[in-house]
XYZ file of C-alpha atoms in Angstrom:
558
model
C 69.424 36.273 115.272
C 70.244 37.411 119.424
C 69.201 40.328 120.337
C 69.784 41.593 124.048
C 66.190 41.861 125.805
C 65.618 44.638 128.539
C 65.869 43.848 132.322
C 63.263 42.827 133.829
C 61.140 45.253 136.295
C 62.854 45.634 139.274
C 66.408 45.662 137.625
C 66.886 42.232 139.909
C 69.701 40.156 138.459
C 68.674 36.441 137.829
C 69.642 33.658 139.610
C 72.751 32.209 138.986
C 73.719 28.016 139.384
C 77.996 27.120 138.926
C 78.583 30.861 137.935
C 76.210 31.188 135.075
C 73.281 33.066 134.961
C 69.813 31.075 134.106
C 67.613 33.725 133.503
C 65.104 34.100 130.890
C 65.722 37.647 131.307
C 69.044 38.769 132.155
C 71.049 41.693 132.073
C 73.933 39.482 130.573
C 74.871 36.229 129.469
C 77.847 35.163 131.608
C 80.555 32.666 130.698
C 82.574 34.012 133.652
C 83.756 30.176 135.696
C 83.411 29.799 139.647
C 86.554 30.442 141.252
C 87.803 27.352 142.684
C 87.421 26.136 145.837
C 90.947 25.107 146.542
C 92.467 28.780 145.448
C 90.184 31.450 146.467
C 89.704 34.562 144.310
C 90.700 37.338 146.004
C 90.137 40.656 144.139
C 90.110 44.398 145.836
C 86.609 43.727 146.635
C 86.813 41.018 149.320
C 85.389 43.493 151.950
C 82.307 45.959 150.831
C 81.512 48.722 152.603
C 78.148 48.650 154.283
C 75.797 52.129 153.643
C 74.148 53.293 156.651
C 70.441 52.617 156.187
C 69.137 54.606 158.950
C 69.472 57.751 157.039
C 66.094 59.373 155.937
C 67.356 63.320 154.825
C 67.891 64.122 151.110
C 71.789 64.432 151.635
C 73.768 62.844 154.214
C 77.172 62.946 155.285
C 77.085 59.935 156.861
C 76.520 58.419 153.175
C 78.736 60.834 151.211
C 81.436 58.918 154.188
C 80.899 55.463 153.309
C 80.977 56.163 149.422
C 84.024 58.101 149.597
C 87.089 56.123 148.643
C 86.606 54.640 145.007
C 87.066 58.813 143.827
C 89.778 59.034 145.362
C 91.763 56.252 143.903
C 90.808 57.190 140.673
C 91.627 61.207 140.813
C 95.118 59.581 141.630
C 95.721 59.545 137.761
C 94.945 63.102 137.297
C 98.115 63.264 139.921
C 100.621 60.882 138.369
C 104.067 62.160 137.227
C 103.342 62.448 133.265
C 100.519 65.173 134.749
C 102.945 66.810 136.998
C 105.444 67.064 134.039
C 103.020 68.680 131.229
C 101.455 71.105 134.157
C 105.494 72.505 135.085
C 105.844 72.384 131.373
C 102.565 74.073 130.591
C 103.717 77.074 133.346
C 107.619 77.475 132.173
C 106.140 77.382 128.086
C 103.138 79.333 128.390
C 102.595 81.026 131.810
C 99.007 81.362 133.053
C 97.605 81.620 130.263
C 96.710 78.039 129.654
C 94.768 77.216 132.906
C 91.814 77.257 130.880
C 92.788 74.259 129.213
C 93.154 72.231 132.580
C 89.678 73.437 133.835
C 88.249 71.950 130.993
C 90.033 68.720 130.475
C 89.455 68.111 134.595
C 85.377 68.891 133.893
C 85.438 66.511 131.024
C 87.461 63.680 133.046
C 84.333 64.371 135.622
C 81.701 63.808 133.427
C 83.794 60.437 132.212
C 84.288 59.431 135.238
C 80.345 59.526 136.030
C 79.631 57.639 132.944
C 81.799 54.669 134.399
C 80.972 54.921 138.103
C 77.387 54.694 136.737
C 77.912 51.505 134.836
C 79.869 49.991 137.432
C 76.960 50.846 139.792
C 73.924 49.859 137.946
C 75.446 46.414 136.318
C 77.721 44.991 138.840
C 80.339 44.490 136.147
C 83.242 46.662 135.377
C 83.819 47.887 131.911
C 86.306 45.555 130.947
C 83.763 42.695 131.896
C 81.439 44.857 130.268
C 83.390 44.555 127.370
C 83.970 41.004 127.285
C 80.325 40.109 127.298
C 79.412 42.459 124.692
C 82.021 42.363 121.747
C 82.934 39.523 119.573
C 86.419 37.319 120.503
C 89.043 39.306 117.736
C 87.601 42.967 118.525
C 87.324 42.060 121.907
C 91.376 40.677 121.871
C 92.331 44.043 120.496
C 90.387 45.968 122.523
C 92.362 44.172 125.360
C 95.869 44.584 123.944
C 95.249 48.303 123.048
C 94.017 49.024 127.104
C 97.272 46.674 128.027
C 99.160 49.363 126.104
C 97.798 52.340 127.806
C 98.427 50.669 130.899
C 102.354 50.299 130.061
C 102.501 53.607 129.164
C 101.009 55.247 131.919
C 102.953 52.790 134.253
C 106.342 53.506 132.667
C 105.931 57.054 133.247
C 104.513 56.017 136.762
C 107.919 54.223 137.922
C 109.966 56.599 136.252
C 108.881 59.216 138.224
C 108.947 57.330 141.311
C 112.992 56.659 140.357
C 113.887 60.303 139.433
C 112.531 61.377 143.123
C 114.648 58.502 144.641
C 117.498 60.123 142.280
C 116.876 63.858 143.878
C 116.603 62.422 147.204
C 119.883 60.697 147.370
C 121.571 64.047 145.597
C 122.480 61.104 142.554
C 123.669 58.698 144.491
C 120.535 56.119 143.978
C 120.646 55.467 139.824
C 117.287 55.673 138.009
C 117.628 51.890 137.940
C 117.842 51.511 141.556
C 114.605 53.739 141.864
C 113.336 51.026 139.471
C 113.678 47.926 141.723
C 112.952 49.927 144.992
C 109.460 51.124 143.220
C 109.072 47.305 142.373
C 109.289 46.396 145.951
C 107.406 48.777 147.901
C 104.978 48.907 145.551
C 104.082 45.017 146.214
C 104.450 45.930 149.808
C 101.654 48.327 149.934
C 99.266 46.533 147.032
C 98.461 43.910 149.829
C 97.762 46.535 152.527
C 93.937 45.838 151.698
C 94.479 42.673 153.364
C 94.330 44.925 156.762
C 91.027 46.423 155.735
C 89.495 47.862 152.339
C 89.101 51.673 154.647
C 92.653 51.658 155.412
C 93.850 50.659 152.319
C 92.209 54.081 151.272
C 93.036 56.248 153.809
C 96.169 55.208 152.635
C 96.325 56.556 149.394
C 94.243 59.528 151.139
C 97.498 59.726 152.885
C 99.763 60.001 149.743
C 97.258 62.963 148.098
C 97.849 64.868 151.610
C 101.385 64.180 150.700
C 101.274 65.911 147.348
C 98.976 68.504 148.270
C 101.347 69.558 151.191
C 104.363 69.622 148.899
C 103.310 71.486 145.615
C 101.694 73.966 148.018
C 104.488 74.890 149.837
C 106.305 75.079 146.451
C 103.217 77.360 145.753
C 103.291 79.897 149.055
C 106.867 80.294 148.781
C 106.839 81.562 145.510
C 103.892 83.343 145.693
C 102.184 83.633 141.948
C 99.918 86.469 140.853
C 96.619 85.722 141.959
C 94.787 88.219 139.618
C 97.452 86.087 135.965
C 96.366 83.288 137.439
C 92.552 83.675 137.634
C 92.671 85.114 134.063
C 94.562 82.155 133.218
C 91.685 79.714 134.284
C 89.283 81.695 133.781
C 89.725 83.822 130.081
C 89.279 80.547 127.522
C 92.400 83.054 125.439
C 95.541 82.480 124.583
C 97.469 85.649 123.808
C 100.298 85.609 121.552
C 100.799 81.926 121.641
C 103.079 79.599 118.886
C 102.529 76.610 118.086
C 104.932 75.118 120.659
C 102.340 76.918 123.097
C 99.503 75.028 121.744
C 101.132 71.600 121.266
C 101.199 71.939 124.693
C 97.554 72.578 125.424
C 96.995 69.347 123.538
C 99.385 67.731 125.753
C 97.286 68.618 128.704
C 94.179 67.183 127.593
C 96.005 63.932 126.887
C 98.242 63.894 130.435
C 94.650 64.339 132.144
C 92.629 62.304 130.578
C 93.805 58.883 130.438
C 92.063 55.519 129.111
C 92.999 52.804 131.992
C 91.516 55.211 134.642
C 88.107 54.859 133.372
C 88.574 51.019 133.722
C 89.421 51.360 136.937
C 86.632 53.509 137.983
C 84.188 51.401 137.331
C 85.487 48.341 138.956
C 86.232 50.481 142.315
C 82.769 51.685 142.484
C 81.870 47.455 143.234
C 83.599 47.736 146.704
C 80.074 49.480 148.255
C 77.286 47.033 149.124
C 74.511 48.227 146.953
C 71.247 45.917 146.493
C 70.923 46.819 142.653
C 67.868 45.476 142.645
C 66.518 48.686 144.469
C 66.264 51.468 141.646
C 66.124 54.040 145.008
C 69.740 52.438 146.361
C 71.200 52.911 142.780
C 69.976 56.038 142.041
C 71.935 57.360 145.485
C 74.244 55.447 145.028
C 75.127 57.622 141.918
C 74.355 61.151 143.343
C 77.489 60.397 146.330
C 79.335 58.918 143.579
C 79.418 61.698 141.578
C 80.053 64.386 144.523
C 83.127 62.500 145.682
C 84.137 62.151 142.309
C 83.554 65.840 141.488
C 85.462 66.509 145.357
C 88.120 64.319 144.537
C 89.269 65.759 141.146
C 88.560 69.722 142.398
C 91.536 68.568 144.558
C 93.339 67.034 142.001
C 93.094 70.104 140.336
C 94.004 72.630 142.997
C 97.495 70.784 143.514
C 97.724 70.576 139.326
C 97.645 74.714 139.406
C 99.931 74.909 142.023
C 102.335 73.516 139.491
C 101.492 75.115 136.595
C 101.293 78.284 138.716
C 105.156 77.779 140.502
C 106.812 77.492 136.653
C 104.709 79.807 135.193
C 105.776 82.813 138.006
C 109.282 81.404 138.572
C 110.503 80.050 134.992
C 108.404 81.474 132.532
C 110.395 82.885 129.685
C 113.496 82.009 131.500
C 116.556 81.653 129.673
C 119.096 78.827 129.978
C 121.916 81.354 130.361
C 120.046 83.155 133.724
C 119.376 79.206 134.749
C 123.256 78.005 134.692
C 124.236 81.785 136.735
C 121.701 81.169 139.174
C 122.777 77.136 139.651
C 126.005 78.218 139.562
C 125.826 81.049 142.556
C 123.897 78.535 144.428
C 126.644 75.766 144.284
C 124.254 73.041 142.230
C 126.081 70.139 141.072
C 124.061 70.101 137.899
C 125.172 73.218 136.336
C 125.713 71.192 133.382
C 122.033 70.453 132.422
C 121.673 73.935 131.457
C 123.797 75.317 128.315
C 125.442 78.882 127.902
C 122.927 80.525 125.389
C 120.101 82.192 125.460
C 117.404 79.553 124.456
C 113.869 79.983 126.168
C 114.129 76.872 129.565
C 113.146 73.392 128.816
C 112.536 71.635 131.909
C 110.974 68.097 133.028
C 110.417 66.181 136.250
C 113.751 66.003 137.159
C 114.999 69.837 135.621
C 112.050 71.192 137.629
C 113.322 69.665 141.012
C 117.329 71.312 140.578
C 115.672 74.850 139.176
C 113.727 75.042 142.115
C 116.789 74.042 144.444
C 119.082 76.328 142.789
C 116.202 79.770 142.703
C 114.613 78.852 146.183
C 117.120 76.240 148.203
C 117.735 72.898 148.923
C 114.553 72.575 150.723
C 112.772 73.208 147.671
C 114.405 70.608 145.607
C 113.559 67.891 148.333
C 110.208 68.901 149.116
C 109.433 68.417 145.260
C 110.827 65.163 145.403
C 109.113 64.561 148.450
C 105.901 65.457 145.902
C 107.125 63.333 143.174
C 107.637 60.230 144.808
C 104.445 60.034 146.279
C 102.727 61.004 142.564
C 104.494 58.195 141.413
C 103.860 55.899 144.418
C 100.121 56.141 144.558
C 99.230 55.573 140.915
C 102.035 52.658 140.541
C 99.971 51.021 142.821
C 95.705 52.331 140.862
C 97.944 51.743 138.088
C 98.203 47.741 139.219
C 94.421 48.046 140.246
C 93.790 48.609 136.236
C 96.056 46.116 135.231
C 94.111 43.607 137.224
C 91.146 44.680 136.543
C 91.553 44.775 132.862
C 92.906 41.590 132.587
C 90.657 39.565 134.964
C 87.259 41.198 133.041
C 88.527 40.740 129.227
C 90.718 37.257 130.038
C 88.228 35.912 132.549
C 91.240 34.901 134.857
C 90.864 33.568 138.242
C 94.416 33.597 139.361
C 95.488 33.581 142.991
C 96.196 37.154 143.917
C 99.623 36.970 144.160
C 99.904 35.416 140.545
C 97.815 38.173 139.170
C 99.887 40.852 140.825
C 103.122 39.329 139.795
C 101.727 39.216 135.995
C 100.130 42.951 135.797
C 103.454 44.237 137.506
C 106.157 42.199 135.347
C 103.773 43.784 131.804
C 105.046 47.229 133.176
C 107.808 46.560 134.589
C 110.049 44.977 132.164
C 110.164 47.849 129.855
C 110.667 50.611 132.496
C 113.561 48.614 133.697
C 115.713 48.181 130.533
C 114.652 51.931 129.874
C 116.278 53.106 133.003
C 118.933 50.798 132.407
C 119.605 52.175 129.532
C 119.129 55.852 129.710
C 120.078 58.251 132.557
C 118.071 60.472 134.321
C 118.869 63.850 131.970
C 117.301 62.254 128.706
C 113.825 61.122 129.664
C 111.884 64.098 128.433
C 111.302 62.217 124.897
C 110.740 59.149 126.176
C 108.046 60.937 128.291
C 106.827 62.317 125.501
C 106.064 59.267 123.408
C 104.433 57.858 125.830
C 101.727 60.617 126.079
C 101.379 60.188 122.338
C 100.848 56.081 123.244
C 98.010 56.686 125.588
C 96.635 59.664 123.093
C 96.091 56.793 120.526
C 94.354 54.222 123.186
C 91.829 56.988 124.342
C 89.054 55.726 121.720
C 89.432 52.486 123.417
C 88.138 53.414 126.344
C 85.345 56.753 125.604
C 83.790 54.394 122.968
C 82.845 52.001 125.189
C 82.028 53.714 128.064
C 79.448 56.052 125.822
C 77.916 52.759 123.996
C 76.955 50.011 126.888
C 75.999 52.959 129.614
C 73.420 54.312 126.396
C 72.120 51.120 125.860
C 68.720 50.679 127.884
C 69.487 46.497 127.483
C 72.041 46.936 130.359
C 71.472 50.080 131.848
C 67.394 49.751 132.118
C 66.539 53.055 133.972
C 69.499 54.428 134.202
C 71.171 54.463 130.476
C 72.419 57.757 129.107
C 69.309 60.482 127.915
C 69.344 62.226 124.767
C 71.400 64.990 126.463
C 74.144 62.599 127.705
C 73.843 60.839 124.029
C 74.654 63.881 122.360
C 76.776 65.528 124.504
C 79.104 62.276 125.446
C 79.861 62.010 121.677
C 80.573 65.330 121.013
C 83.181 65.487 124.135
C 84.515 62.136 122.899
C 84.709 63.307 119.550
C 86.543 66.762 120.132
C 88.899 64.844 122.844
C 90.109 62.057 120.556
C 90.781 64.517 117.665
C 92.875 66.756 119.682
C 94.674 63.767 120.882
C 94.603 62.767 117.293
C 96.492 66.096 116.158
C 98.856 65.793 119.292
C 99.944 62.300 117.447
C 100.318 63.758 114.185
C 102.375 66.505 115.630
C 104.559 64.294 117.479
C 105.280 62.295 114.401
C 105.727 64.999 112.092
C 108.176 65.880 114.395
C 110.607 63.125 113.860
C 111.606 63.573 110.180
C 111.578 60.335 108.925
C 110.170 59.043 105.669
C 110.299 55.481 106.637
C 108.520 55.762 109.682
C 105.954 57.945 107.880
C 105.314 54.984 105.986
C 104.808 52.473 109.191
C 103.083 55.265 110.522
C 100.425 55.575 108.064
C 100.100 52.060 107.728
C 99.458 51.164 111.822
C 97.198 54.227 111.198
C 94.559 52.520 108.579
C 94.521 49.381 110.831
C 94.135 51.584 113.820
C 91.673 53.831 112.175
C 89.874 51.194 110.901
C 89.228 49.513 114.656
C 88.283 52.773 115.767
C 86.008 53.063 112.726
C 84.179 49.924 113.807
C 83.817 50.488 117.831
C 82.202 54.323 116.468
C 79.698 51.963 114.261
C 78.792 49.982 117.293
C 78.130 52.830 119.415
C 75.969 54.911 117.172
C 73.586 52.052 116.951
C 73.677 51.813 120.823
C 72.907 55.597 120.213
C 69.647 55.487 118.456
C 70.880 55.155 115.089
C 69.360 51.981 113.926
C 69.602 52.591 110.409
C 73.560 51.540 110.516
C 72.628 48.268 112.443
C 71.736 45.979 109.468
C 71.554 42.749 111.639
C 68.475 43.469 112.797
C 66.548 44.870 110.639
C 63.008 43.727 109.760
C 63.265 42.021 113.559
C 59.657 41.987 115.630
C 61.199 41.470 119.012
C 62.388 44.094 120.618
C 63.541 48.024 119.879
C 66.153 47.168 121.954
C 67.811 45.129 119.723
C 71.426 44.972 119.100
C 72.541 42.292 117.937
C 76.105 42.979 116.969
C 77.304 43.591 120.255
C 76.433 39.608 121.284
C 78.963 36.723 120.936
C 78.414 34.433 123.702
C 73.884 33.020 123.468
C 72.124 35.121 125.529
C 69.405 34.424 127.044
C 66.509 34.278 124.558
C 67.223 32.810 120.732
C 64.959 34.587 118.389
């Protein structure tokens, strides 16, 4: 039987000899191959980020400086166009009154997001490596292919959004194809901007937050929202008079904020900080900055989320298609068209957003939401390669040159958006947009699982795994997030009045339930429930024991 033995004091990693570790008490057996010597791995984490060590005081700035950066990145998917489209949605459907909602989801990305930060801290690995180590080949495959999904999906909306504000910009005259190949492009262009320093590569994408910050808020002073709706909004968990249309889109929210390749990438960019994780005292601060930049990053993310809820919910809420074509059409809008002659409540997306605001506040309005859009999509094209790369190189164990690794992440993505926006024009991506929110709904569990089982797991986390607090309260959150994703998904495809694909539907859904089923068994026995782990039972060794998460020998064979 293998069973996974506690660190040793010290949380020191063992020596390692030709890329495998030789301890007799390891955090991890790895199988991971040296990079070769005539193409040299290159990965985001070339350069690390020294921490001042001259600081003595409890907090420092100084420190909270040098760890800032990894947050940053990953609050960019909190800020990526499928979020901008269910917040301007979530203001022209509902109003105010569903601020609430976003509060929450953004507090439980937080406390997420500190669950992977902490395991990329205290391990060294990311949780795709994690991953790899831990679970058996075939659940570790799917696992893989399910996170590749997510990634598509997110990425797709991604590029889309970055062609749409290359569409407003050029008043039509770039196609959403166009947008397609030009997102390609730049998009490679910036990726190797880390070659000019891991610092500026950041302040980079600091840059493109500024970006978005300064658009949606001038979108937000010009039109001037009630301040008193609006705090009742975030602040009153109510939602008066609402439908069900109202409520399928607070599910929406919760699935446009919290998305499954972000925590991935979290806790691979946490790596790029030189840490000596063999000092419990480095680790633990390493964690407290961690988790304020985190927690700085995403209150940011948030304030330029409510400007855009709070624009469509003052401006468009309860707005009728009718008072939407007179108002286009006094203003001298060339896309009149996109809103019919009757009195239906205003259904608006990415691109419908950007010509309502041109036609009730000006042409500066419509190209300053653009200007908004664009660099939304921009920055998380570019965390949403990060993922890609770091998802594949952790469960694959590739050590591709960069530019090979790049190519292959991008082209995934890429090929779909592309015959997509050849095939589709601008006006008739709302569904597509919303399928895709259902797609990374279903690939949440593939992500919260895993994250809530290896960082409770004293075996790899030593000091630092999850209490009884974190236990419980990281499965209920996981628990209540995954079913309302879970309802959004049957809603969606209830929706599509079909009995045949109610039949494919149900049947993807006892495969998929059934994976889900067994990465929930896994984690309750890294949870303390030892009853359900019948491998080792009756073993002497260790209370540590868990034996089903091991593939690969470890280090001890009892």
């Amino acid at each position: 039987m293998w069973c996974y033995l506690p660190l040793p004091p010290g949380g020191k990693e063992p020596p390692q000899e030709n890329g495998v570790i030789q301890s007799t008490q390891g955090l991890y057996s790895s199988t991971s191959p040296p990079a070769s010597d005539d193409e040299p791995f290159s990965t985001y984490f070339e350069e690390k980020v020294p921490i001042p060590e001259d600081v003595t005081q409890m907090f420092s700035f100084r420190k909270l400086w040098a760890f800032t950066g990894p947050g940053f990145l990953m609050s960019i998917a909190y800020l990526d166009p499928g979020n901008i489209e269910s917040d301007l949605q979530s203001g022209a459907k509902a109003g105010f009154k569903l601020l609430w909602v976003l509060l929450g989801a953004t507090i439980i990305g937080l406390l997420l997001q500190r669950l992977a930060a902490r395991l990329g801290v205290v391990t060294g690995m990311h949780l795709a490596e994690v991953c790899n180590r831990q679970y058996p080949t075939v659940p570790r495959i799917i696992l893989w292919l399910m996170v590749e999904l997510a990634i598509i999906g997110s990425d797709m909306q991604e590029v889309i959004g970055c062609a749409i504000a290359f569409n407003l910009l050029s008043m039509g005259r770039i196609p959403l194809w166009g947008g397609v190949l030009i997102t390609i492009i730049d998009t490679f262009v910036f990726l190797f901007l880390d070659k000019y320093g891991l610092r500026k590569l950041e302040a980079f994408f600091g840059f493109l937050i500024t970006i978005m910050a300064v658009s949606f808020g001038y979108e937000y002073v010009m039109v001037r929202p009630d301040q008193g709706e609006l705090l009742k909004g975030m602040f009153l968990p109510y939602c008066e008079n609402c439908d069900s249309a109202q409520m399928e889109q607070a599910v929406g929210i919760v699935g446009a904020v919290i998305m499954p390749h972000n925590i991935y990438l979290h806790s691979a960019l946490v790596k790029s900080r030189q840490i000596d994780r063999g000092n419990k005292k480095e680790v633990k601060e390493a964690n407290k900055y961690y988790f304020i930049e985190s927690t700085i990053a995403l209150f940011i993310s948030f304030l330029i989320n409510v400007f855009v809820v709070a624009v469509f919910a003052e401006a468009f809420y309860d707005k009728t298609n009718i008072e939407v074509n007179a108002k286009c059409n006094a203003s001298g809008s060339p896309h009149t068209d996109l809103f019919p002659l009757d009195n239906s409540t205003l259904q608006v997306d990415i691109f419908k957003g950007g010509v309502v605001l041109g036609c009730f506040f000006g042409p500066a309005a419509l190209y300053i939401w653009a200007i908004g859009i664009l660099a939304a999509g921009q920055s998380s094209t570019m965390t949403g390669t990060y993922s890609g790369q770091f998802v594949m190189e952790g469960f694959l164990n590739l050590r591709w040159s960069r530019f090979a690794r790049v190519l292959l992440t991008r082209s995934i993505a890429i090929f779909p958006t592309l015959l997509v926006a050849i095939f589709q024009d601008v006006q008739h991506l709302t569904g597509m947009n919303d399928f895709l929110n259902v797609l990374q709904s279903m690939q949440l569990p593939f992500a919260l699982i895993p994250i809530l089982t290896f960082t409770s797991l004293t075996s790899i986390m030593d000091d630092f795994a999850n209490g009884l607090v974190w236990k419980i309260g990281g499965g209920v959150v996981i628990l209540v997030v995954c079913a309302i994703n879970m309802y959004f998904v049957v809603v969606y495809v209830t929706s599509l009045n079909s009995v045949a694909l109610y039949v494919l539907v149900a049947l993807l859904c006892i495969a998929y339930l059934s994976f889900v089923c067994y990465l929930a068994w896994q984690c309750l026995i890294a949870l303390g429930v030892s009853c359900l782990d019948v491998s080792c039972l009756g073993n002497r060794v260790s209370n540590n024991c868990h034996a089903v998460f091991i593939e690969e020998q470890p280090a001890y064979d009892t």
